[in-house]
Amino acid sequence: MEERLQKLLSAAGICSRRRAEIYIQEGRVTVNGKPAALGDKADPARDQIALDGMPVAGGTGQRQVLMLYKPRGVVTTLSDEKGRPTVAQLVEGCGARVWPVGRLDMDSEGLLLLTDDGALTNHLLHPRHQVEKEYLVWVAGFRSEVMENLRRPMTLDGQRLAPAKVRLVRQGGEQTLLAMVIHEGKNRQIRRMCAQCGLTVTRLKRVREGGVRLDRTLAPGQWRPLSAAEVRQLTEESFLQE
């Protein structure tokens, strides 16, 4: 059933109808990839509605939020023109059309959230919420002075990054295990930060997003729905740096 776009954005819990009208006028809302105009209508069951490029789910029904242990070698997309395995294929039996919240590069593994909840997606990805993401990082070439360098503000793509939280977990042999916490989530950010400090990342695993940790009972490629308590943890103030 077609509804005005401002009503659909409001029903998805993203913003008020008045604010939605402003977003539409600013050209931030698209329907099936094309910029929308004030007064346009869409059917969320048929059309792809997006705000700032992020999918928006319509209506007020129960939303799906999944935790996937993404394996290495799988791309974080719904389809891939090169024929590589995708996260969508791993969760195709979930009973809903879900999309990944953010990205985890093909060579990395660990926690990936997928949902059909547009409001939650926007909340977790909006820069002002600064949702923390924690990674276990196996590196080669570790030296004692690297810790201080990794904790300092760095610049990627001409933009200043917030200082990362870095902890030495285990050192021995040719590899060192670090725990790193960031919130920007730029493309291959952890790997590029380590490279700036002369480190080579040999394995990268995301273990936490906000207040939700990767379920240790999940094997690579497995998923499960988040509990109601875990969904609440994703937006609790104790895990946001507002």
Short mmCIF file of C-alpha atoms in Angstrom, two decimals:
data_model
loop_
_atom_site.label_atom_id
_atom_site.label_comp_id
_atom_site.label_asym_id
_atom_site.label_seq_id
_atom_site.Cartn_x
_atom_site.Cartn_y
_atom_site.Cartn_z
CA MET A 1 0.00 0.00 0.00
CA GLU A 2 1.39 3.38 -1.02
CA GLU A 3 1.90 6.08 1.61
CA ARG A 4 3.51 9.48 1.59
CA LEU A 5 7.23 9.27 2.24
CA GLN A 6 7.16 11.49 5.32
CA LYS A 7 4.61 9.14 6.90
CA LEU A 8 6.75 6.08 6.10
CA LEU A 9 9.89 7.63 7.61
CA SER A 10 7.94 8.59 10.72
CA ALA A 11 6.40 5.09 11.03
CA ALA A 12 9.88 3.58 10.82
CA GLY A 13 10.83 5.61 13.89
CA ILE A 14 13.51 7.61 12.12
CA CYS A 15 12.12 11.11 12.58
CA SER A 16 8.95 13.19 12.78
CA ARG A 17 6.90 13.86 9.65
CA ARG A 18 7.99 17.51 9.67
CA ARG A 19 11.64 16.51 9.86
CA ALA A 20 11.08 13.94 7.09
CA GLU A 21 9.75 16.71 4.85
CA ILE A 22 13.00 18.61 5.40
CA TYR A 23 15.06 15.53 4.55
CA ILE A 24 13.07 15.09 1.33
CA GLN A 25 13.54 18.74 0.36
CA GLU A 26 17.27 18.43 1.02
CA GLY A 27 17.46 15.52 -1.43
CA ARG A 28 18.48 13.01 1.23
CA VAL A 29 15.62 10.57 0.55
CA THR A 30 15.57 8.24 -2.46
CA VAL A 31 13.04 5.75 -3.81
CA ASN A 32 14.47 2.94 -5.94
CA GLY A 33 17.71 4.91 -6.20
CA LYS A 34 16.13 8.16 -7.44
CA PRO A 35 15.83 11.37 -5.38
CA ALA A 36 12.31 11.83 -3.99
CA ALA A 37 10.21 14.98 -4.09
CA LEU A 38 7.86 16.31 -1.46
CA GLY A 39 4.47 14.65 -1.95
CA ASP A 40 5.87 11.44 -3.44
CA LYS A 41 4.43 8.13 -2.29
CA ALA A 42 5.95 4.66 -2.04
CA ASP A 43 5.04 1.11 -1.05
CA PRO A 44 7.64 -0.28 1.42
CA ALA A 45 6.71 -3.82 0.38
CA ARG A 46 7.67 -3.05 -3.20
CA ASP A 47 9.95 0.00 -3.25
CA GLN A 48 13.44 0.53 -1.86
CA ILE A 49 13.36 3.63 0.30
CA ALA A 50 16.62 5.08 1.64
CA LEU A 51 17.76 8.01 3.76
CA ASP A 52 21.35 9.13 3.12
CA GLY A 53 21.82 5.86 1.24
CA MET A 54 20.70 3.71 4.19
CA PRO A 55 17.64 1.46 3.71
CA VAL A 56 14.46 2.44 5.53
CA ALA A 57 11.93 -0.18 6.64
CA GLY A 58 8.31 0.89 6.57
CA GLY A 59 5.40 0.15 8.89
CA THR A 60 5.32 -0.60 12.60
CA GLY A 61 5.62 -4.39 12.72
CA GLN A 62 8.20 -6.51 14.52
CA ARG A 63 11.71 -6.00 13.19
CA GLN A 64 14.45 -8.56 12.69
CA VAL A 65 17.91 -7.97 14.19
CA LEU A 66 20.42 -10.74 13.58
CA MET A 67 23.90 -11.49 14.86
CA LEU A 68 26.06 -13.19 12.23
CA TYR A 69 29.55 -14.59 12.71
CA LYS A 70 30.85 -13.45 9.33
CA PRO A 71 33.60 -15.75 8.05
CA ARG A 72 36.62 -14.59 6.13
CA GLY A 73 36.16 -14.73 2.37
CA VAL A 74 32.54 -13.51 2.46
CA VAL A 75 31.61 -10.00 1.25
CA THR A 76 29.31 -7.73 3.24
CA THR A 77 26.81 -7.06 0.47
CA LEU A 78 23.39 -8.32 -0.57
CA SER A 79 24.69 -9.34 -4.01
CA ASP A 80 28.05 -9.45 -5.73
CA GLU A 81 28.74 -8.97 -9.42
CA LYS A 82 31.91 -11.07 -9.14
CA GLY A 83 29.99 -14.06 -7.84
CA ARG A 84 31.65 -14.11 -4.43
CA PRO A 85 29.71 -15.49 -1.42
CA THR A 86 27.71 -12.81 0.40
CA VAL A 87 26.34 -12.36 3.91
CA ALA A 88 22.83 -12.33 2.40
CA GLN A 89 23.29 -15.96 1.36
CA LEU A 90 24.26 -16.91 4.91
CA VAL A 91 21.03 -15.52 6.44
CA GLU A 92 18.59 -16.21 3.61
CA GLY A 93 16.51 -18.46 5.87
CA CYS A 94 15.78 -15.74 8.45
CA GLY A 95 12.32 -14.98 7.02
CA ALA A 96 12.87 -11.25 6.37
CA ARG A 97 14.67 -9.01 3.89
CA VAL A 98 17.55 -7.80 6.04
CA TRP A 99 20.63 -5.75 5.22
CA PRO A 100 24.04 -5.44 6.93
CA VAL A 101 24.56 -2.60 9.41
CA GLY A 102 27.87 -1.20 8.24
CA ARG A 103 30.63 -3.30 6.73
CA LEU A 104 33.26 -5.86 7.62
CA ASP A 105 35.81 -6.32 4.85
CA MET A 106 36.14 -9.62 3.02
CA ASP A 107 39.38 -10.60 4.78
CA SER A 108 37.95 -9.93 8.26
CA GLU A 109 35.63 -12.02 10.43
CA GLY A 110 33.39 -11.76 13.45
CA LEU A 111 30.31 -9.88 14.58
CA LEU A 112 28.07 -8.43 11.88
CA LEU A 113 24.58 -7.15 12.59
CA LEU A 114 21.83 -7.43 9.97
CA THR A 115 18.35 -5.96 10.26
CA ASP A 116 15.25 -4.69 8.47
CA ASP A 117 14.95 -1.84 10.98
CA GLY A 118 15.79 1.46 9.29
CA ALA A 119 15.67 3.48 12.52
CA LEU A 120 18.14 1.18 14.25
CA THR A 121 20.42 1.21 11.20
CA ASN A 122 20.54 4.99 11.15
CA HIS A 123 21.11 5.13 14.89
CA LEU A 124 24.06 2.73 14.82
CA LEU A 125 25.70 4.33 11.77
CA HIS A 126 25.15 8.01 12.54
CA PRO A 127 28.53 9.58 13.43
CA ARG A 128 27.18 11.59 16.36
CA HIS A 129 26.31 8.44 18.31
CA GLN A 130 29.91 7.18 18.20
CA VAL A 131 28.95 3.54 18.72
CA GLU A 132 32.05 1.61 19.78
CA LYS A 133 33.34 -1.38 17.82
CA GLU A 134 35.89 -3.70 19.40
CA TYR A 135 38.29 -5.91 17.46
CA LEU A 136 40.84 -8.60 18.23
CA VAL A 137 43.82 -7.92 15.99
CA TRP A 138 46.67 -10.34 15.33
CA VAL A 139 49.74 -8.47 14.05
CA ALA A 140 53.31 -9.13 12.96
CA GLY A 141 56.19 -6.71 13.50
CA PHE A 142 55.15 -5.57 16.98
CA ARG A 143 57.44 -3.25 18.93
CA SER A 144 56.87 -1.73 22.37
CA GLU A 145 56.59 1.85 21.06
CA VAL A 146 53.75 0.84 18.73
CA MET A 147 51.19 0.94 21.54
CA GLU A 148 51.60 4.67 22.09
CA ASN A 149 51.55 5.35 18.35
CA LEU A 150 48.30 3.43 17.87
CA ARG A 151 46.64 5.39 20.68
CA ARG A 152 47.49 8.76 19.17
CA PRO A 153 45.06 10.56 16.80
CA MET A 154 45.74 9.51 13.21
CA THR A 155 44.68 10.84 9.83
CA LEU A 156 43.05 8.71 7.10
CA ASP A 157 41.81 10.07 3.79
CA GLY A 158 42.60 13.57 5.02
CA GLN A 159 40.33 13.23 8.06
CA ARG A 160 41.44 13.24 11.69
CA LEU A 161 40.45 10.11 13.61
CA ALA A 162 39.48 9.94 17.26
CA PRO A 163 42.15 8.19 19.37
CA ALA A 164 41.68 4.43 19.48
CA LYS A 165 41.62 2.43 22.69
CA VAL A 166 44.35 -0.19 22.41
CA ARG A 167 45.24 -3.00 24.81
CA LEU A 168 47.96 -5.64 24.59
CA VAL A 169 46.31 -9.05 25.04
CA ARG A 170 49.13 -11.47 24.32
CA GLN A 171 52.66 -11.27 22.99
CA GLY A 172 54.78 -14.22 21.93
CA GLY A 173 56.49 -15.66 18.91
CA GLU A 174 56.04 -13.88 15.61
CA GLN A 175 52.47 -12.67 16.30
CA THR A 176 51.03 -10.30 18.88
CA LEU A 177 47.36 -10.08 19.81
CA LEU A 178 45.87 -6.62 20.41
CA ALA A 179 42.37 -5.47 21.37
CA MET A 180 41.37 -2.24 19.62
CA VAL A 181 38.23 -0.12 20.06
CA ILE A 182 37.18 2.52 17.51
CA HIS A 183 33.90 4.12 16.47
CA GLU A 184 34.40 5.75 13.05
CA GLY A 185 34.45 2.56 10.98
CA LYS A 186 36.23 3.88 7.88
CA ASN A 187 37.13 1.48 5.09
CA ARG A 188 39.73 -1.01 6.40
CA GLN A 189 40.44 1.43 9.23
CA ILE A 190 42.14 -0.96 11.66
CA ARG A 191 44.39 -2.44 8.97
CA ARG A 192 45.41 1.01 7.73
CA MET A 193 46.07 2.31 11.25
CA CYS A 194 48.32 -0.67 11.93
CA ALA A 195 50.11 -0.19 8.60
CA GLN A 196 50.90 3.41 9.55
CA CYS A 197 52.68 2.03 12.61
CA GLY A 198 54.64 -0.58 10.66
CA LEU A 199 52.43 -3.52 11.63
CA THR A 200 51.01 -6.22 9.37
CA VAL A 201 47.55 -7.50 10.32
CA THR A 202 47.38 -11.27 9.90
CA ARG A 203 43.90 -11.76 11.36
CA LEU A 204 41.09 -9.36 12.31
CA LYS A 205 37.98 -10.30 14.26
CA ARG A 206 35.19 -7.97 15.43
CA VAL A 207 33.91 -9.07 18.83
CA ARG A 208 31.67 -6.22 20.01
CA GLU A 209 29.40 -3.48 18.67
CA GLY A 210 27.92 -1.13 21.24
CA GLY A 211 26.85 -3.29 24.17
CA VAL A 212 26.50 -6.50 22.16
CA ARG A 213 29.29 -9.09 22.06
CA LEU A 214 29.78 -11.87 19.54
CA ASP A 215 28.17 -15.07 20.82
CA ARG A 216 31.00 -17.53 21.47
CA THR A 217 28.75 -20.47 20.64
CA LEU A 218 28.41 -19.32 17.02
CA ALA A 219 30.73 -20.87 14.46
CA PRO A 220 31.80 -18.89 11.37
CA GLY A 221 28.80 -18.62 9.04
CA GLN A 222 26.20 -19.16 11.78
CA TRP A 223 23.70 -16.58 13.00
CA ARG A 224 20.93 -16.09 15.53
CA PRO A 225 18.34 -13.38 16.30
CA LEU A 226 19.26 -10.85 18.97
CA SER A 227 17.28 -11.01 22.18
CA ALA A 228 15.13 -8.04 23.20
CA ALA A 229 17.69 -7.23 25.90
CA GLU A 230 20.53 -7.20 23.34
CA VAL A 231 18.59 -4.88 21.04
CA ARG A 232 18.13 -2.49 23.98
CA GLN A 233 21.86 -2.68 24.71
CA LEU A 234 22.64 -1.39 21.22
CA THR A 235 21.20 2.02 22.10
CA GLU A 236 21.85 2.32 25.83
CA GLU A 237 23.69 5.50 26.77
CA SER A 238 26.34 3.53 28.67
CA PHE A 239 27.64 2.27 25.31
CA LEU A 240 27.33 5.55 23.39
CA GLN A 241 29.71 8.48 23.58
CA GLU A 242 27.23 11.33 22.99
#
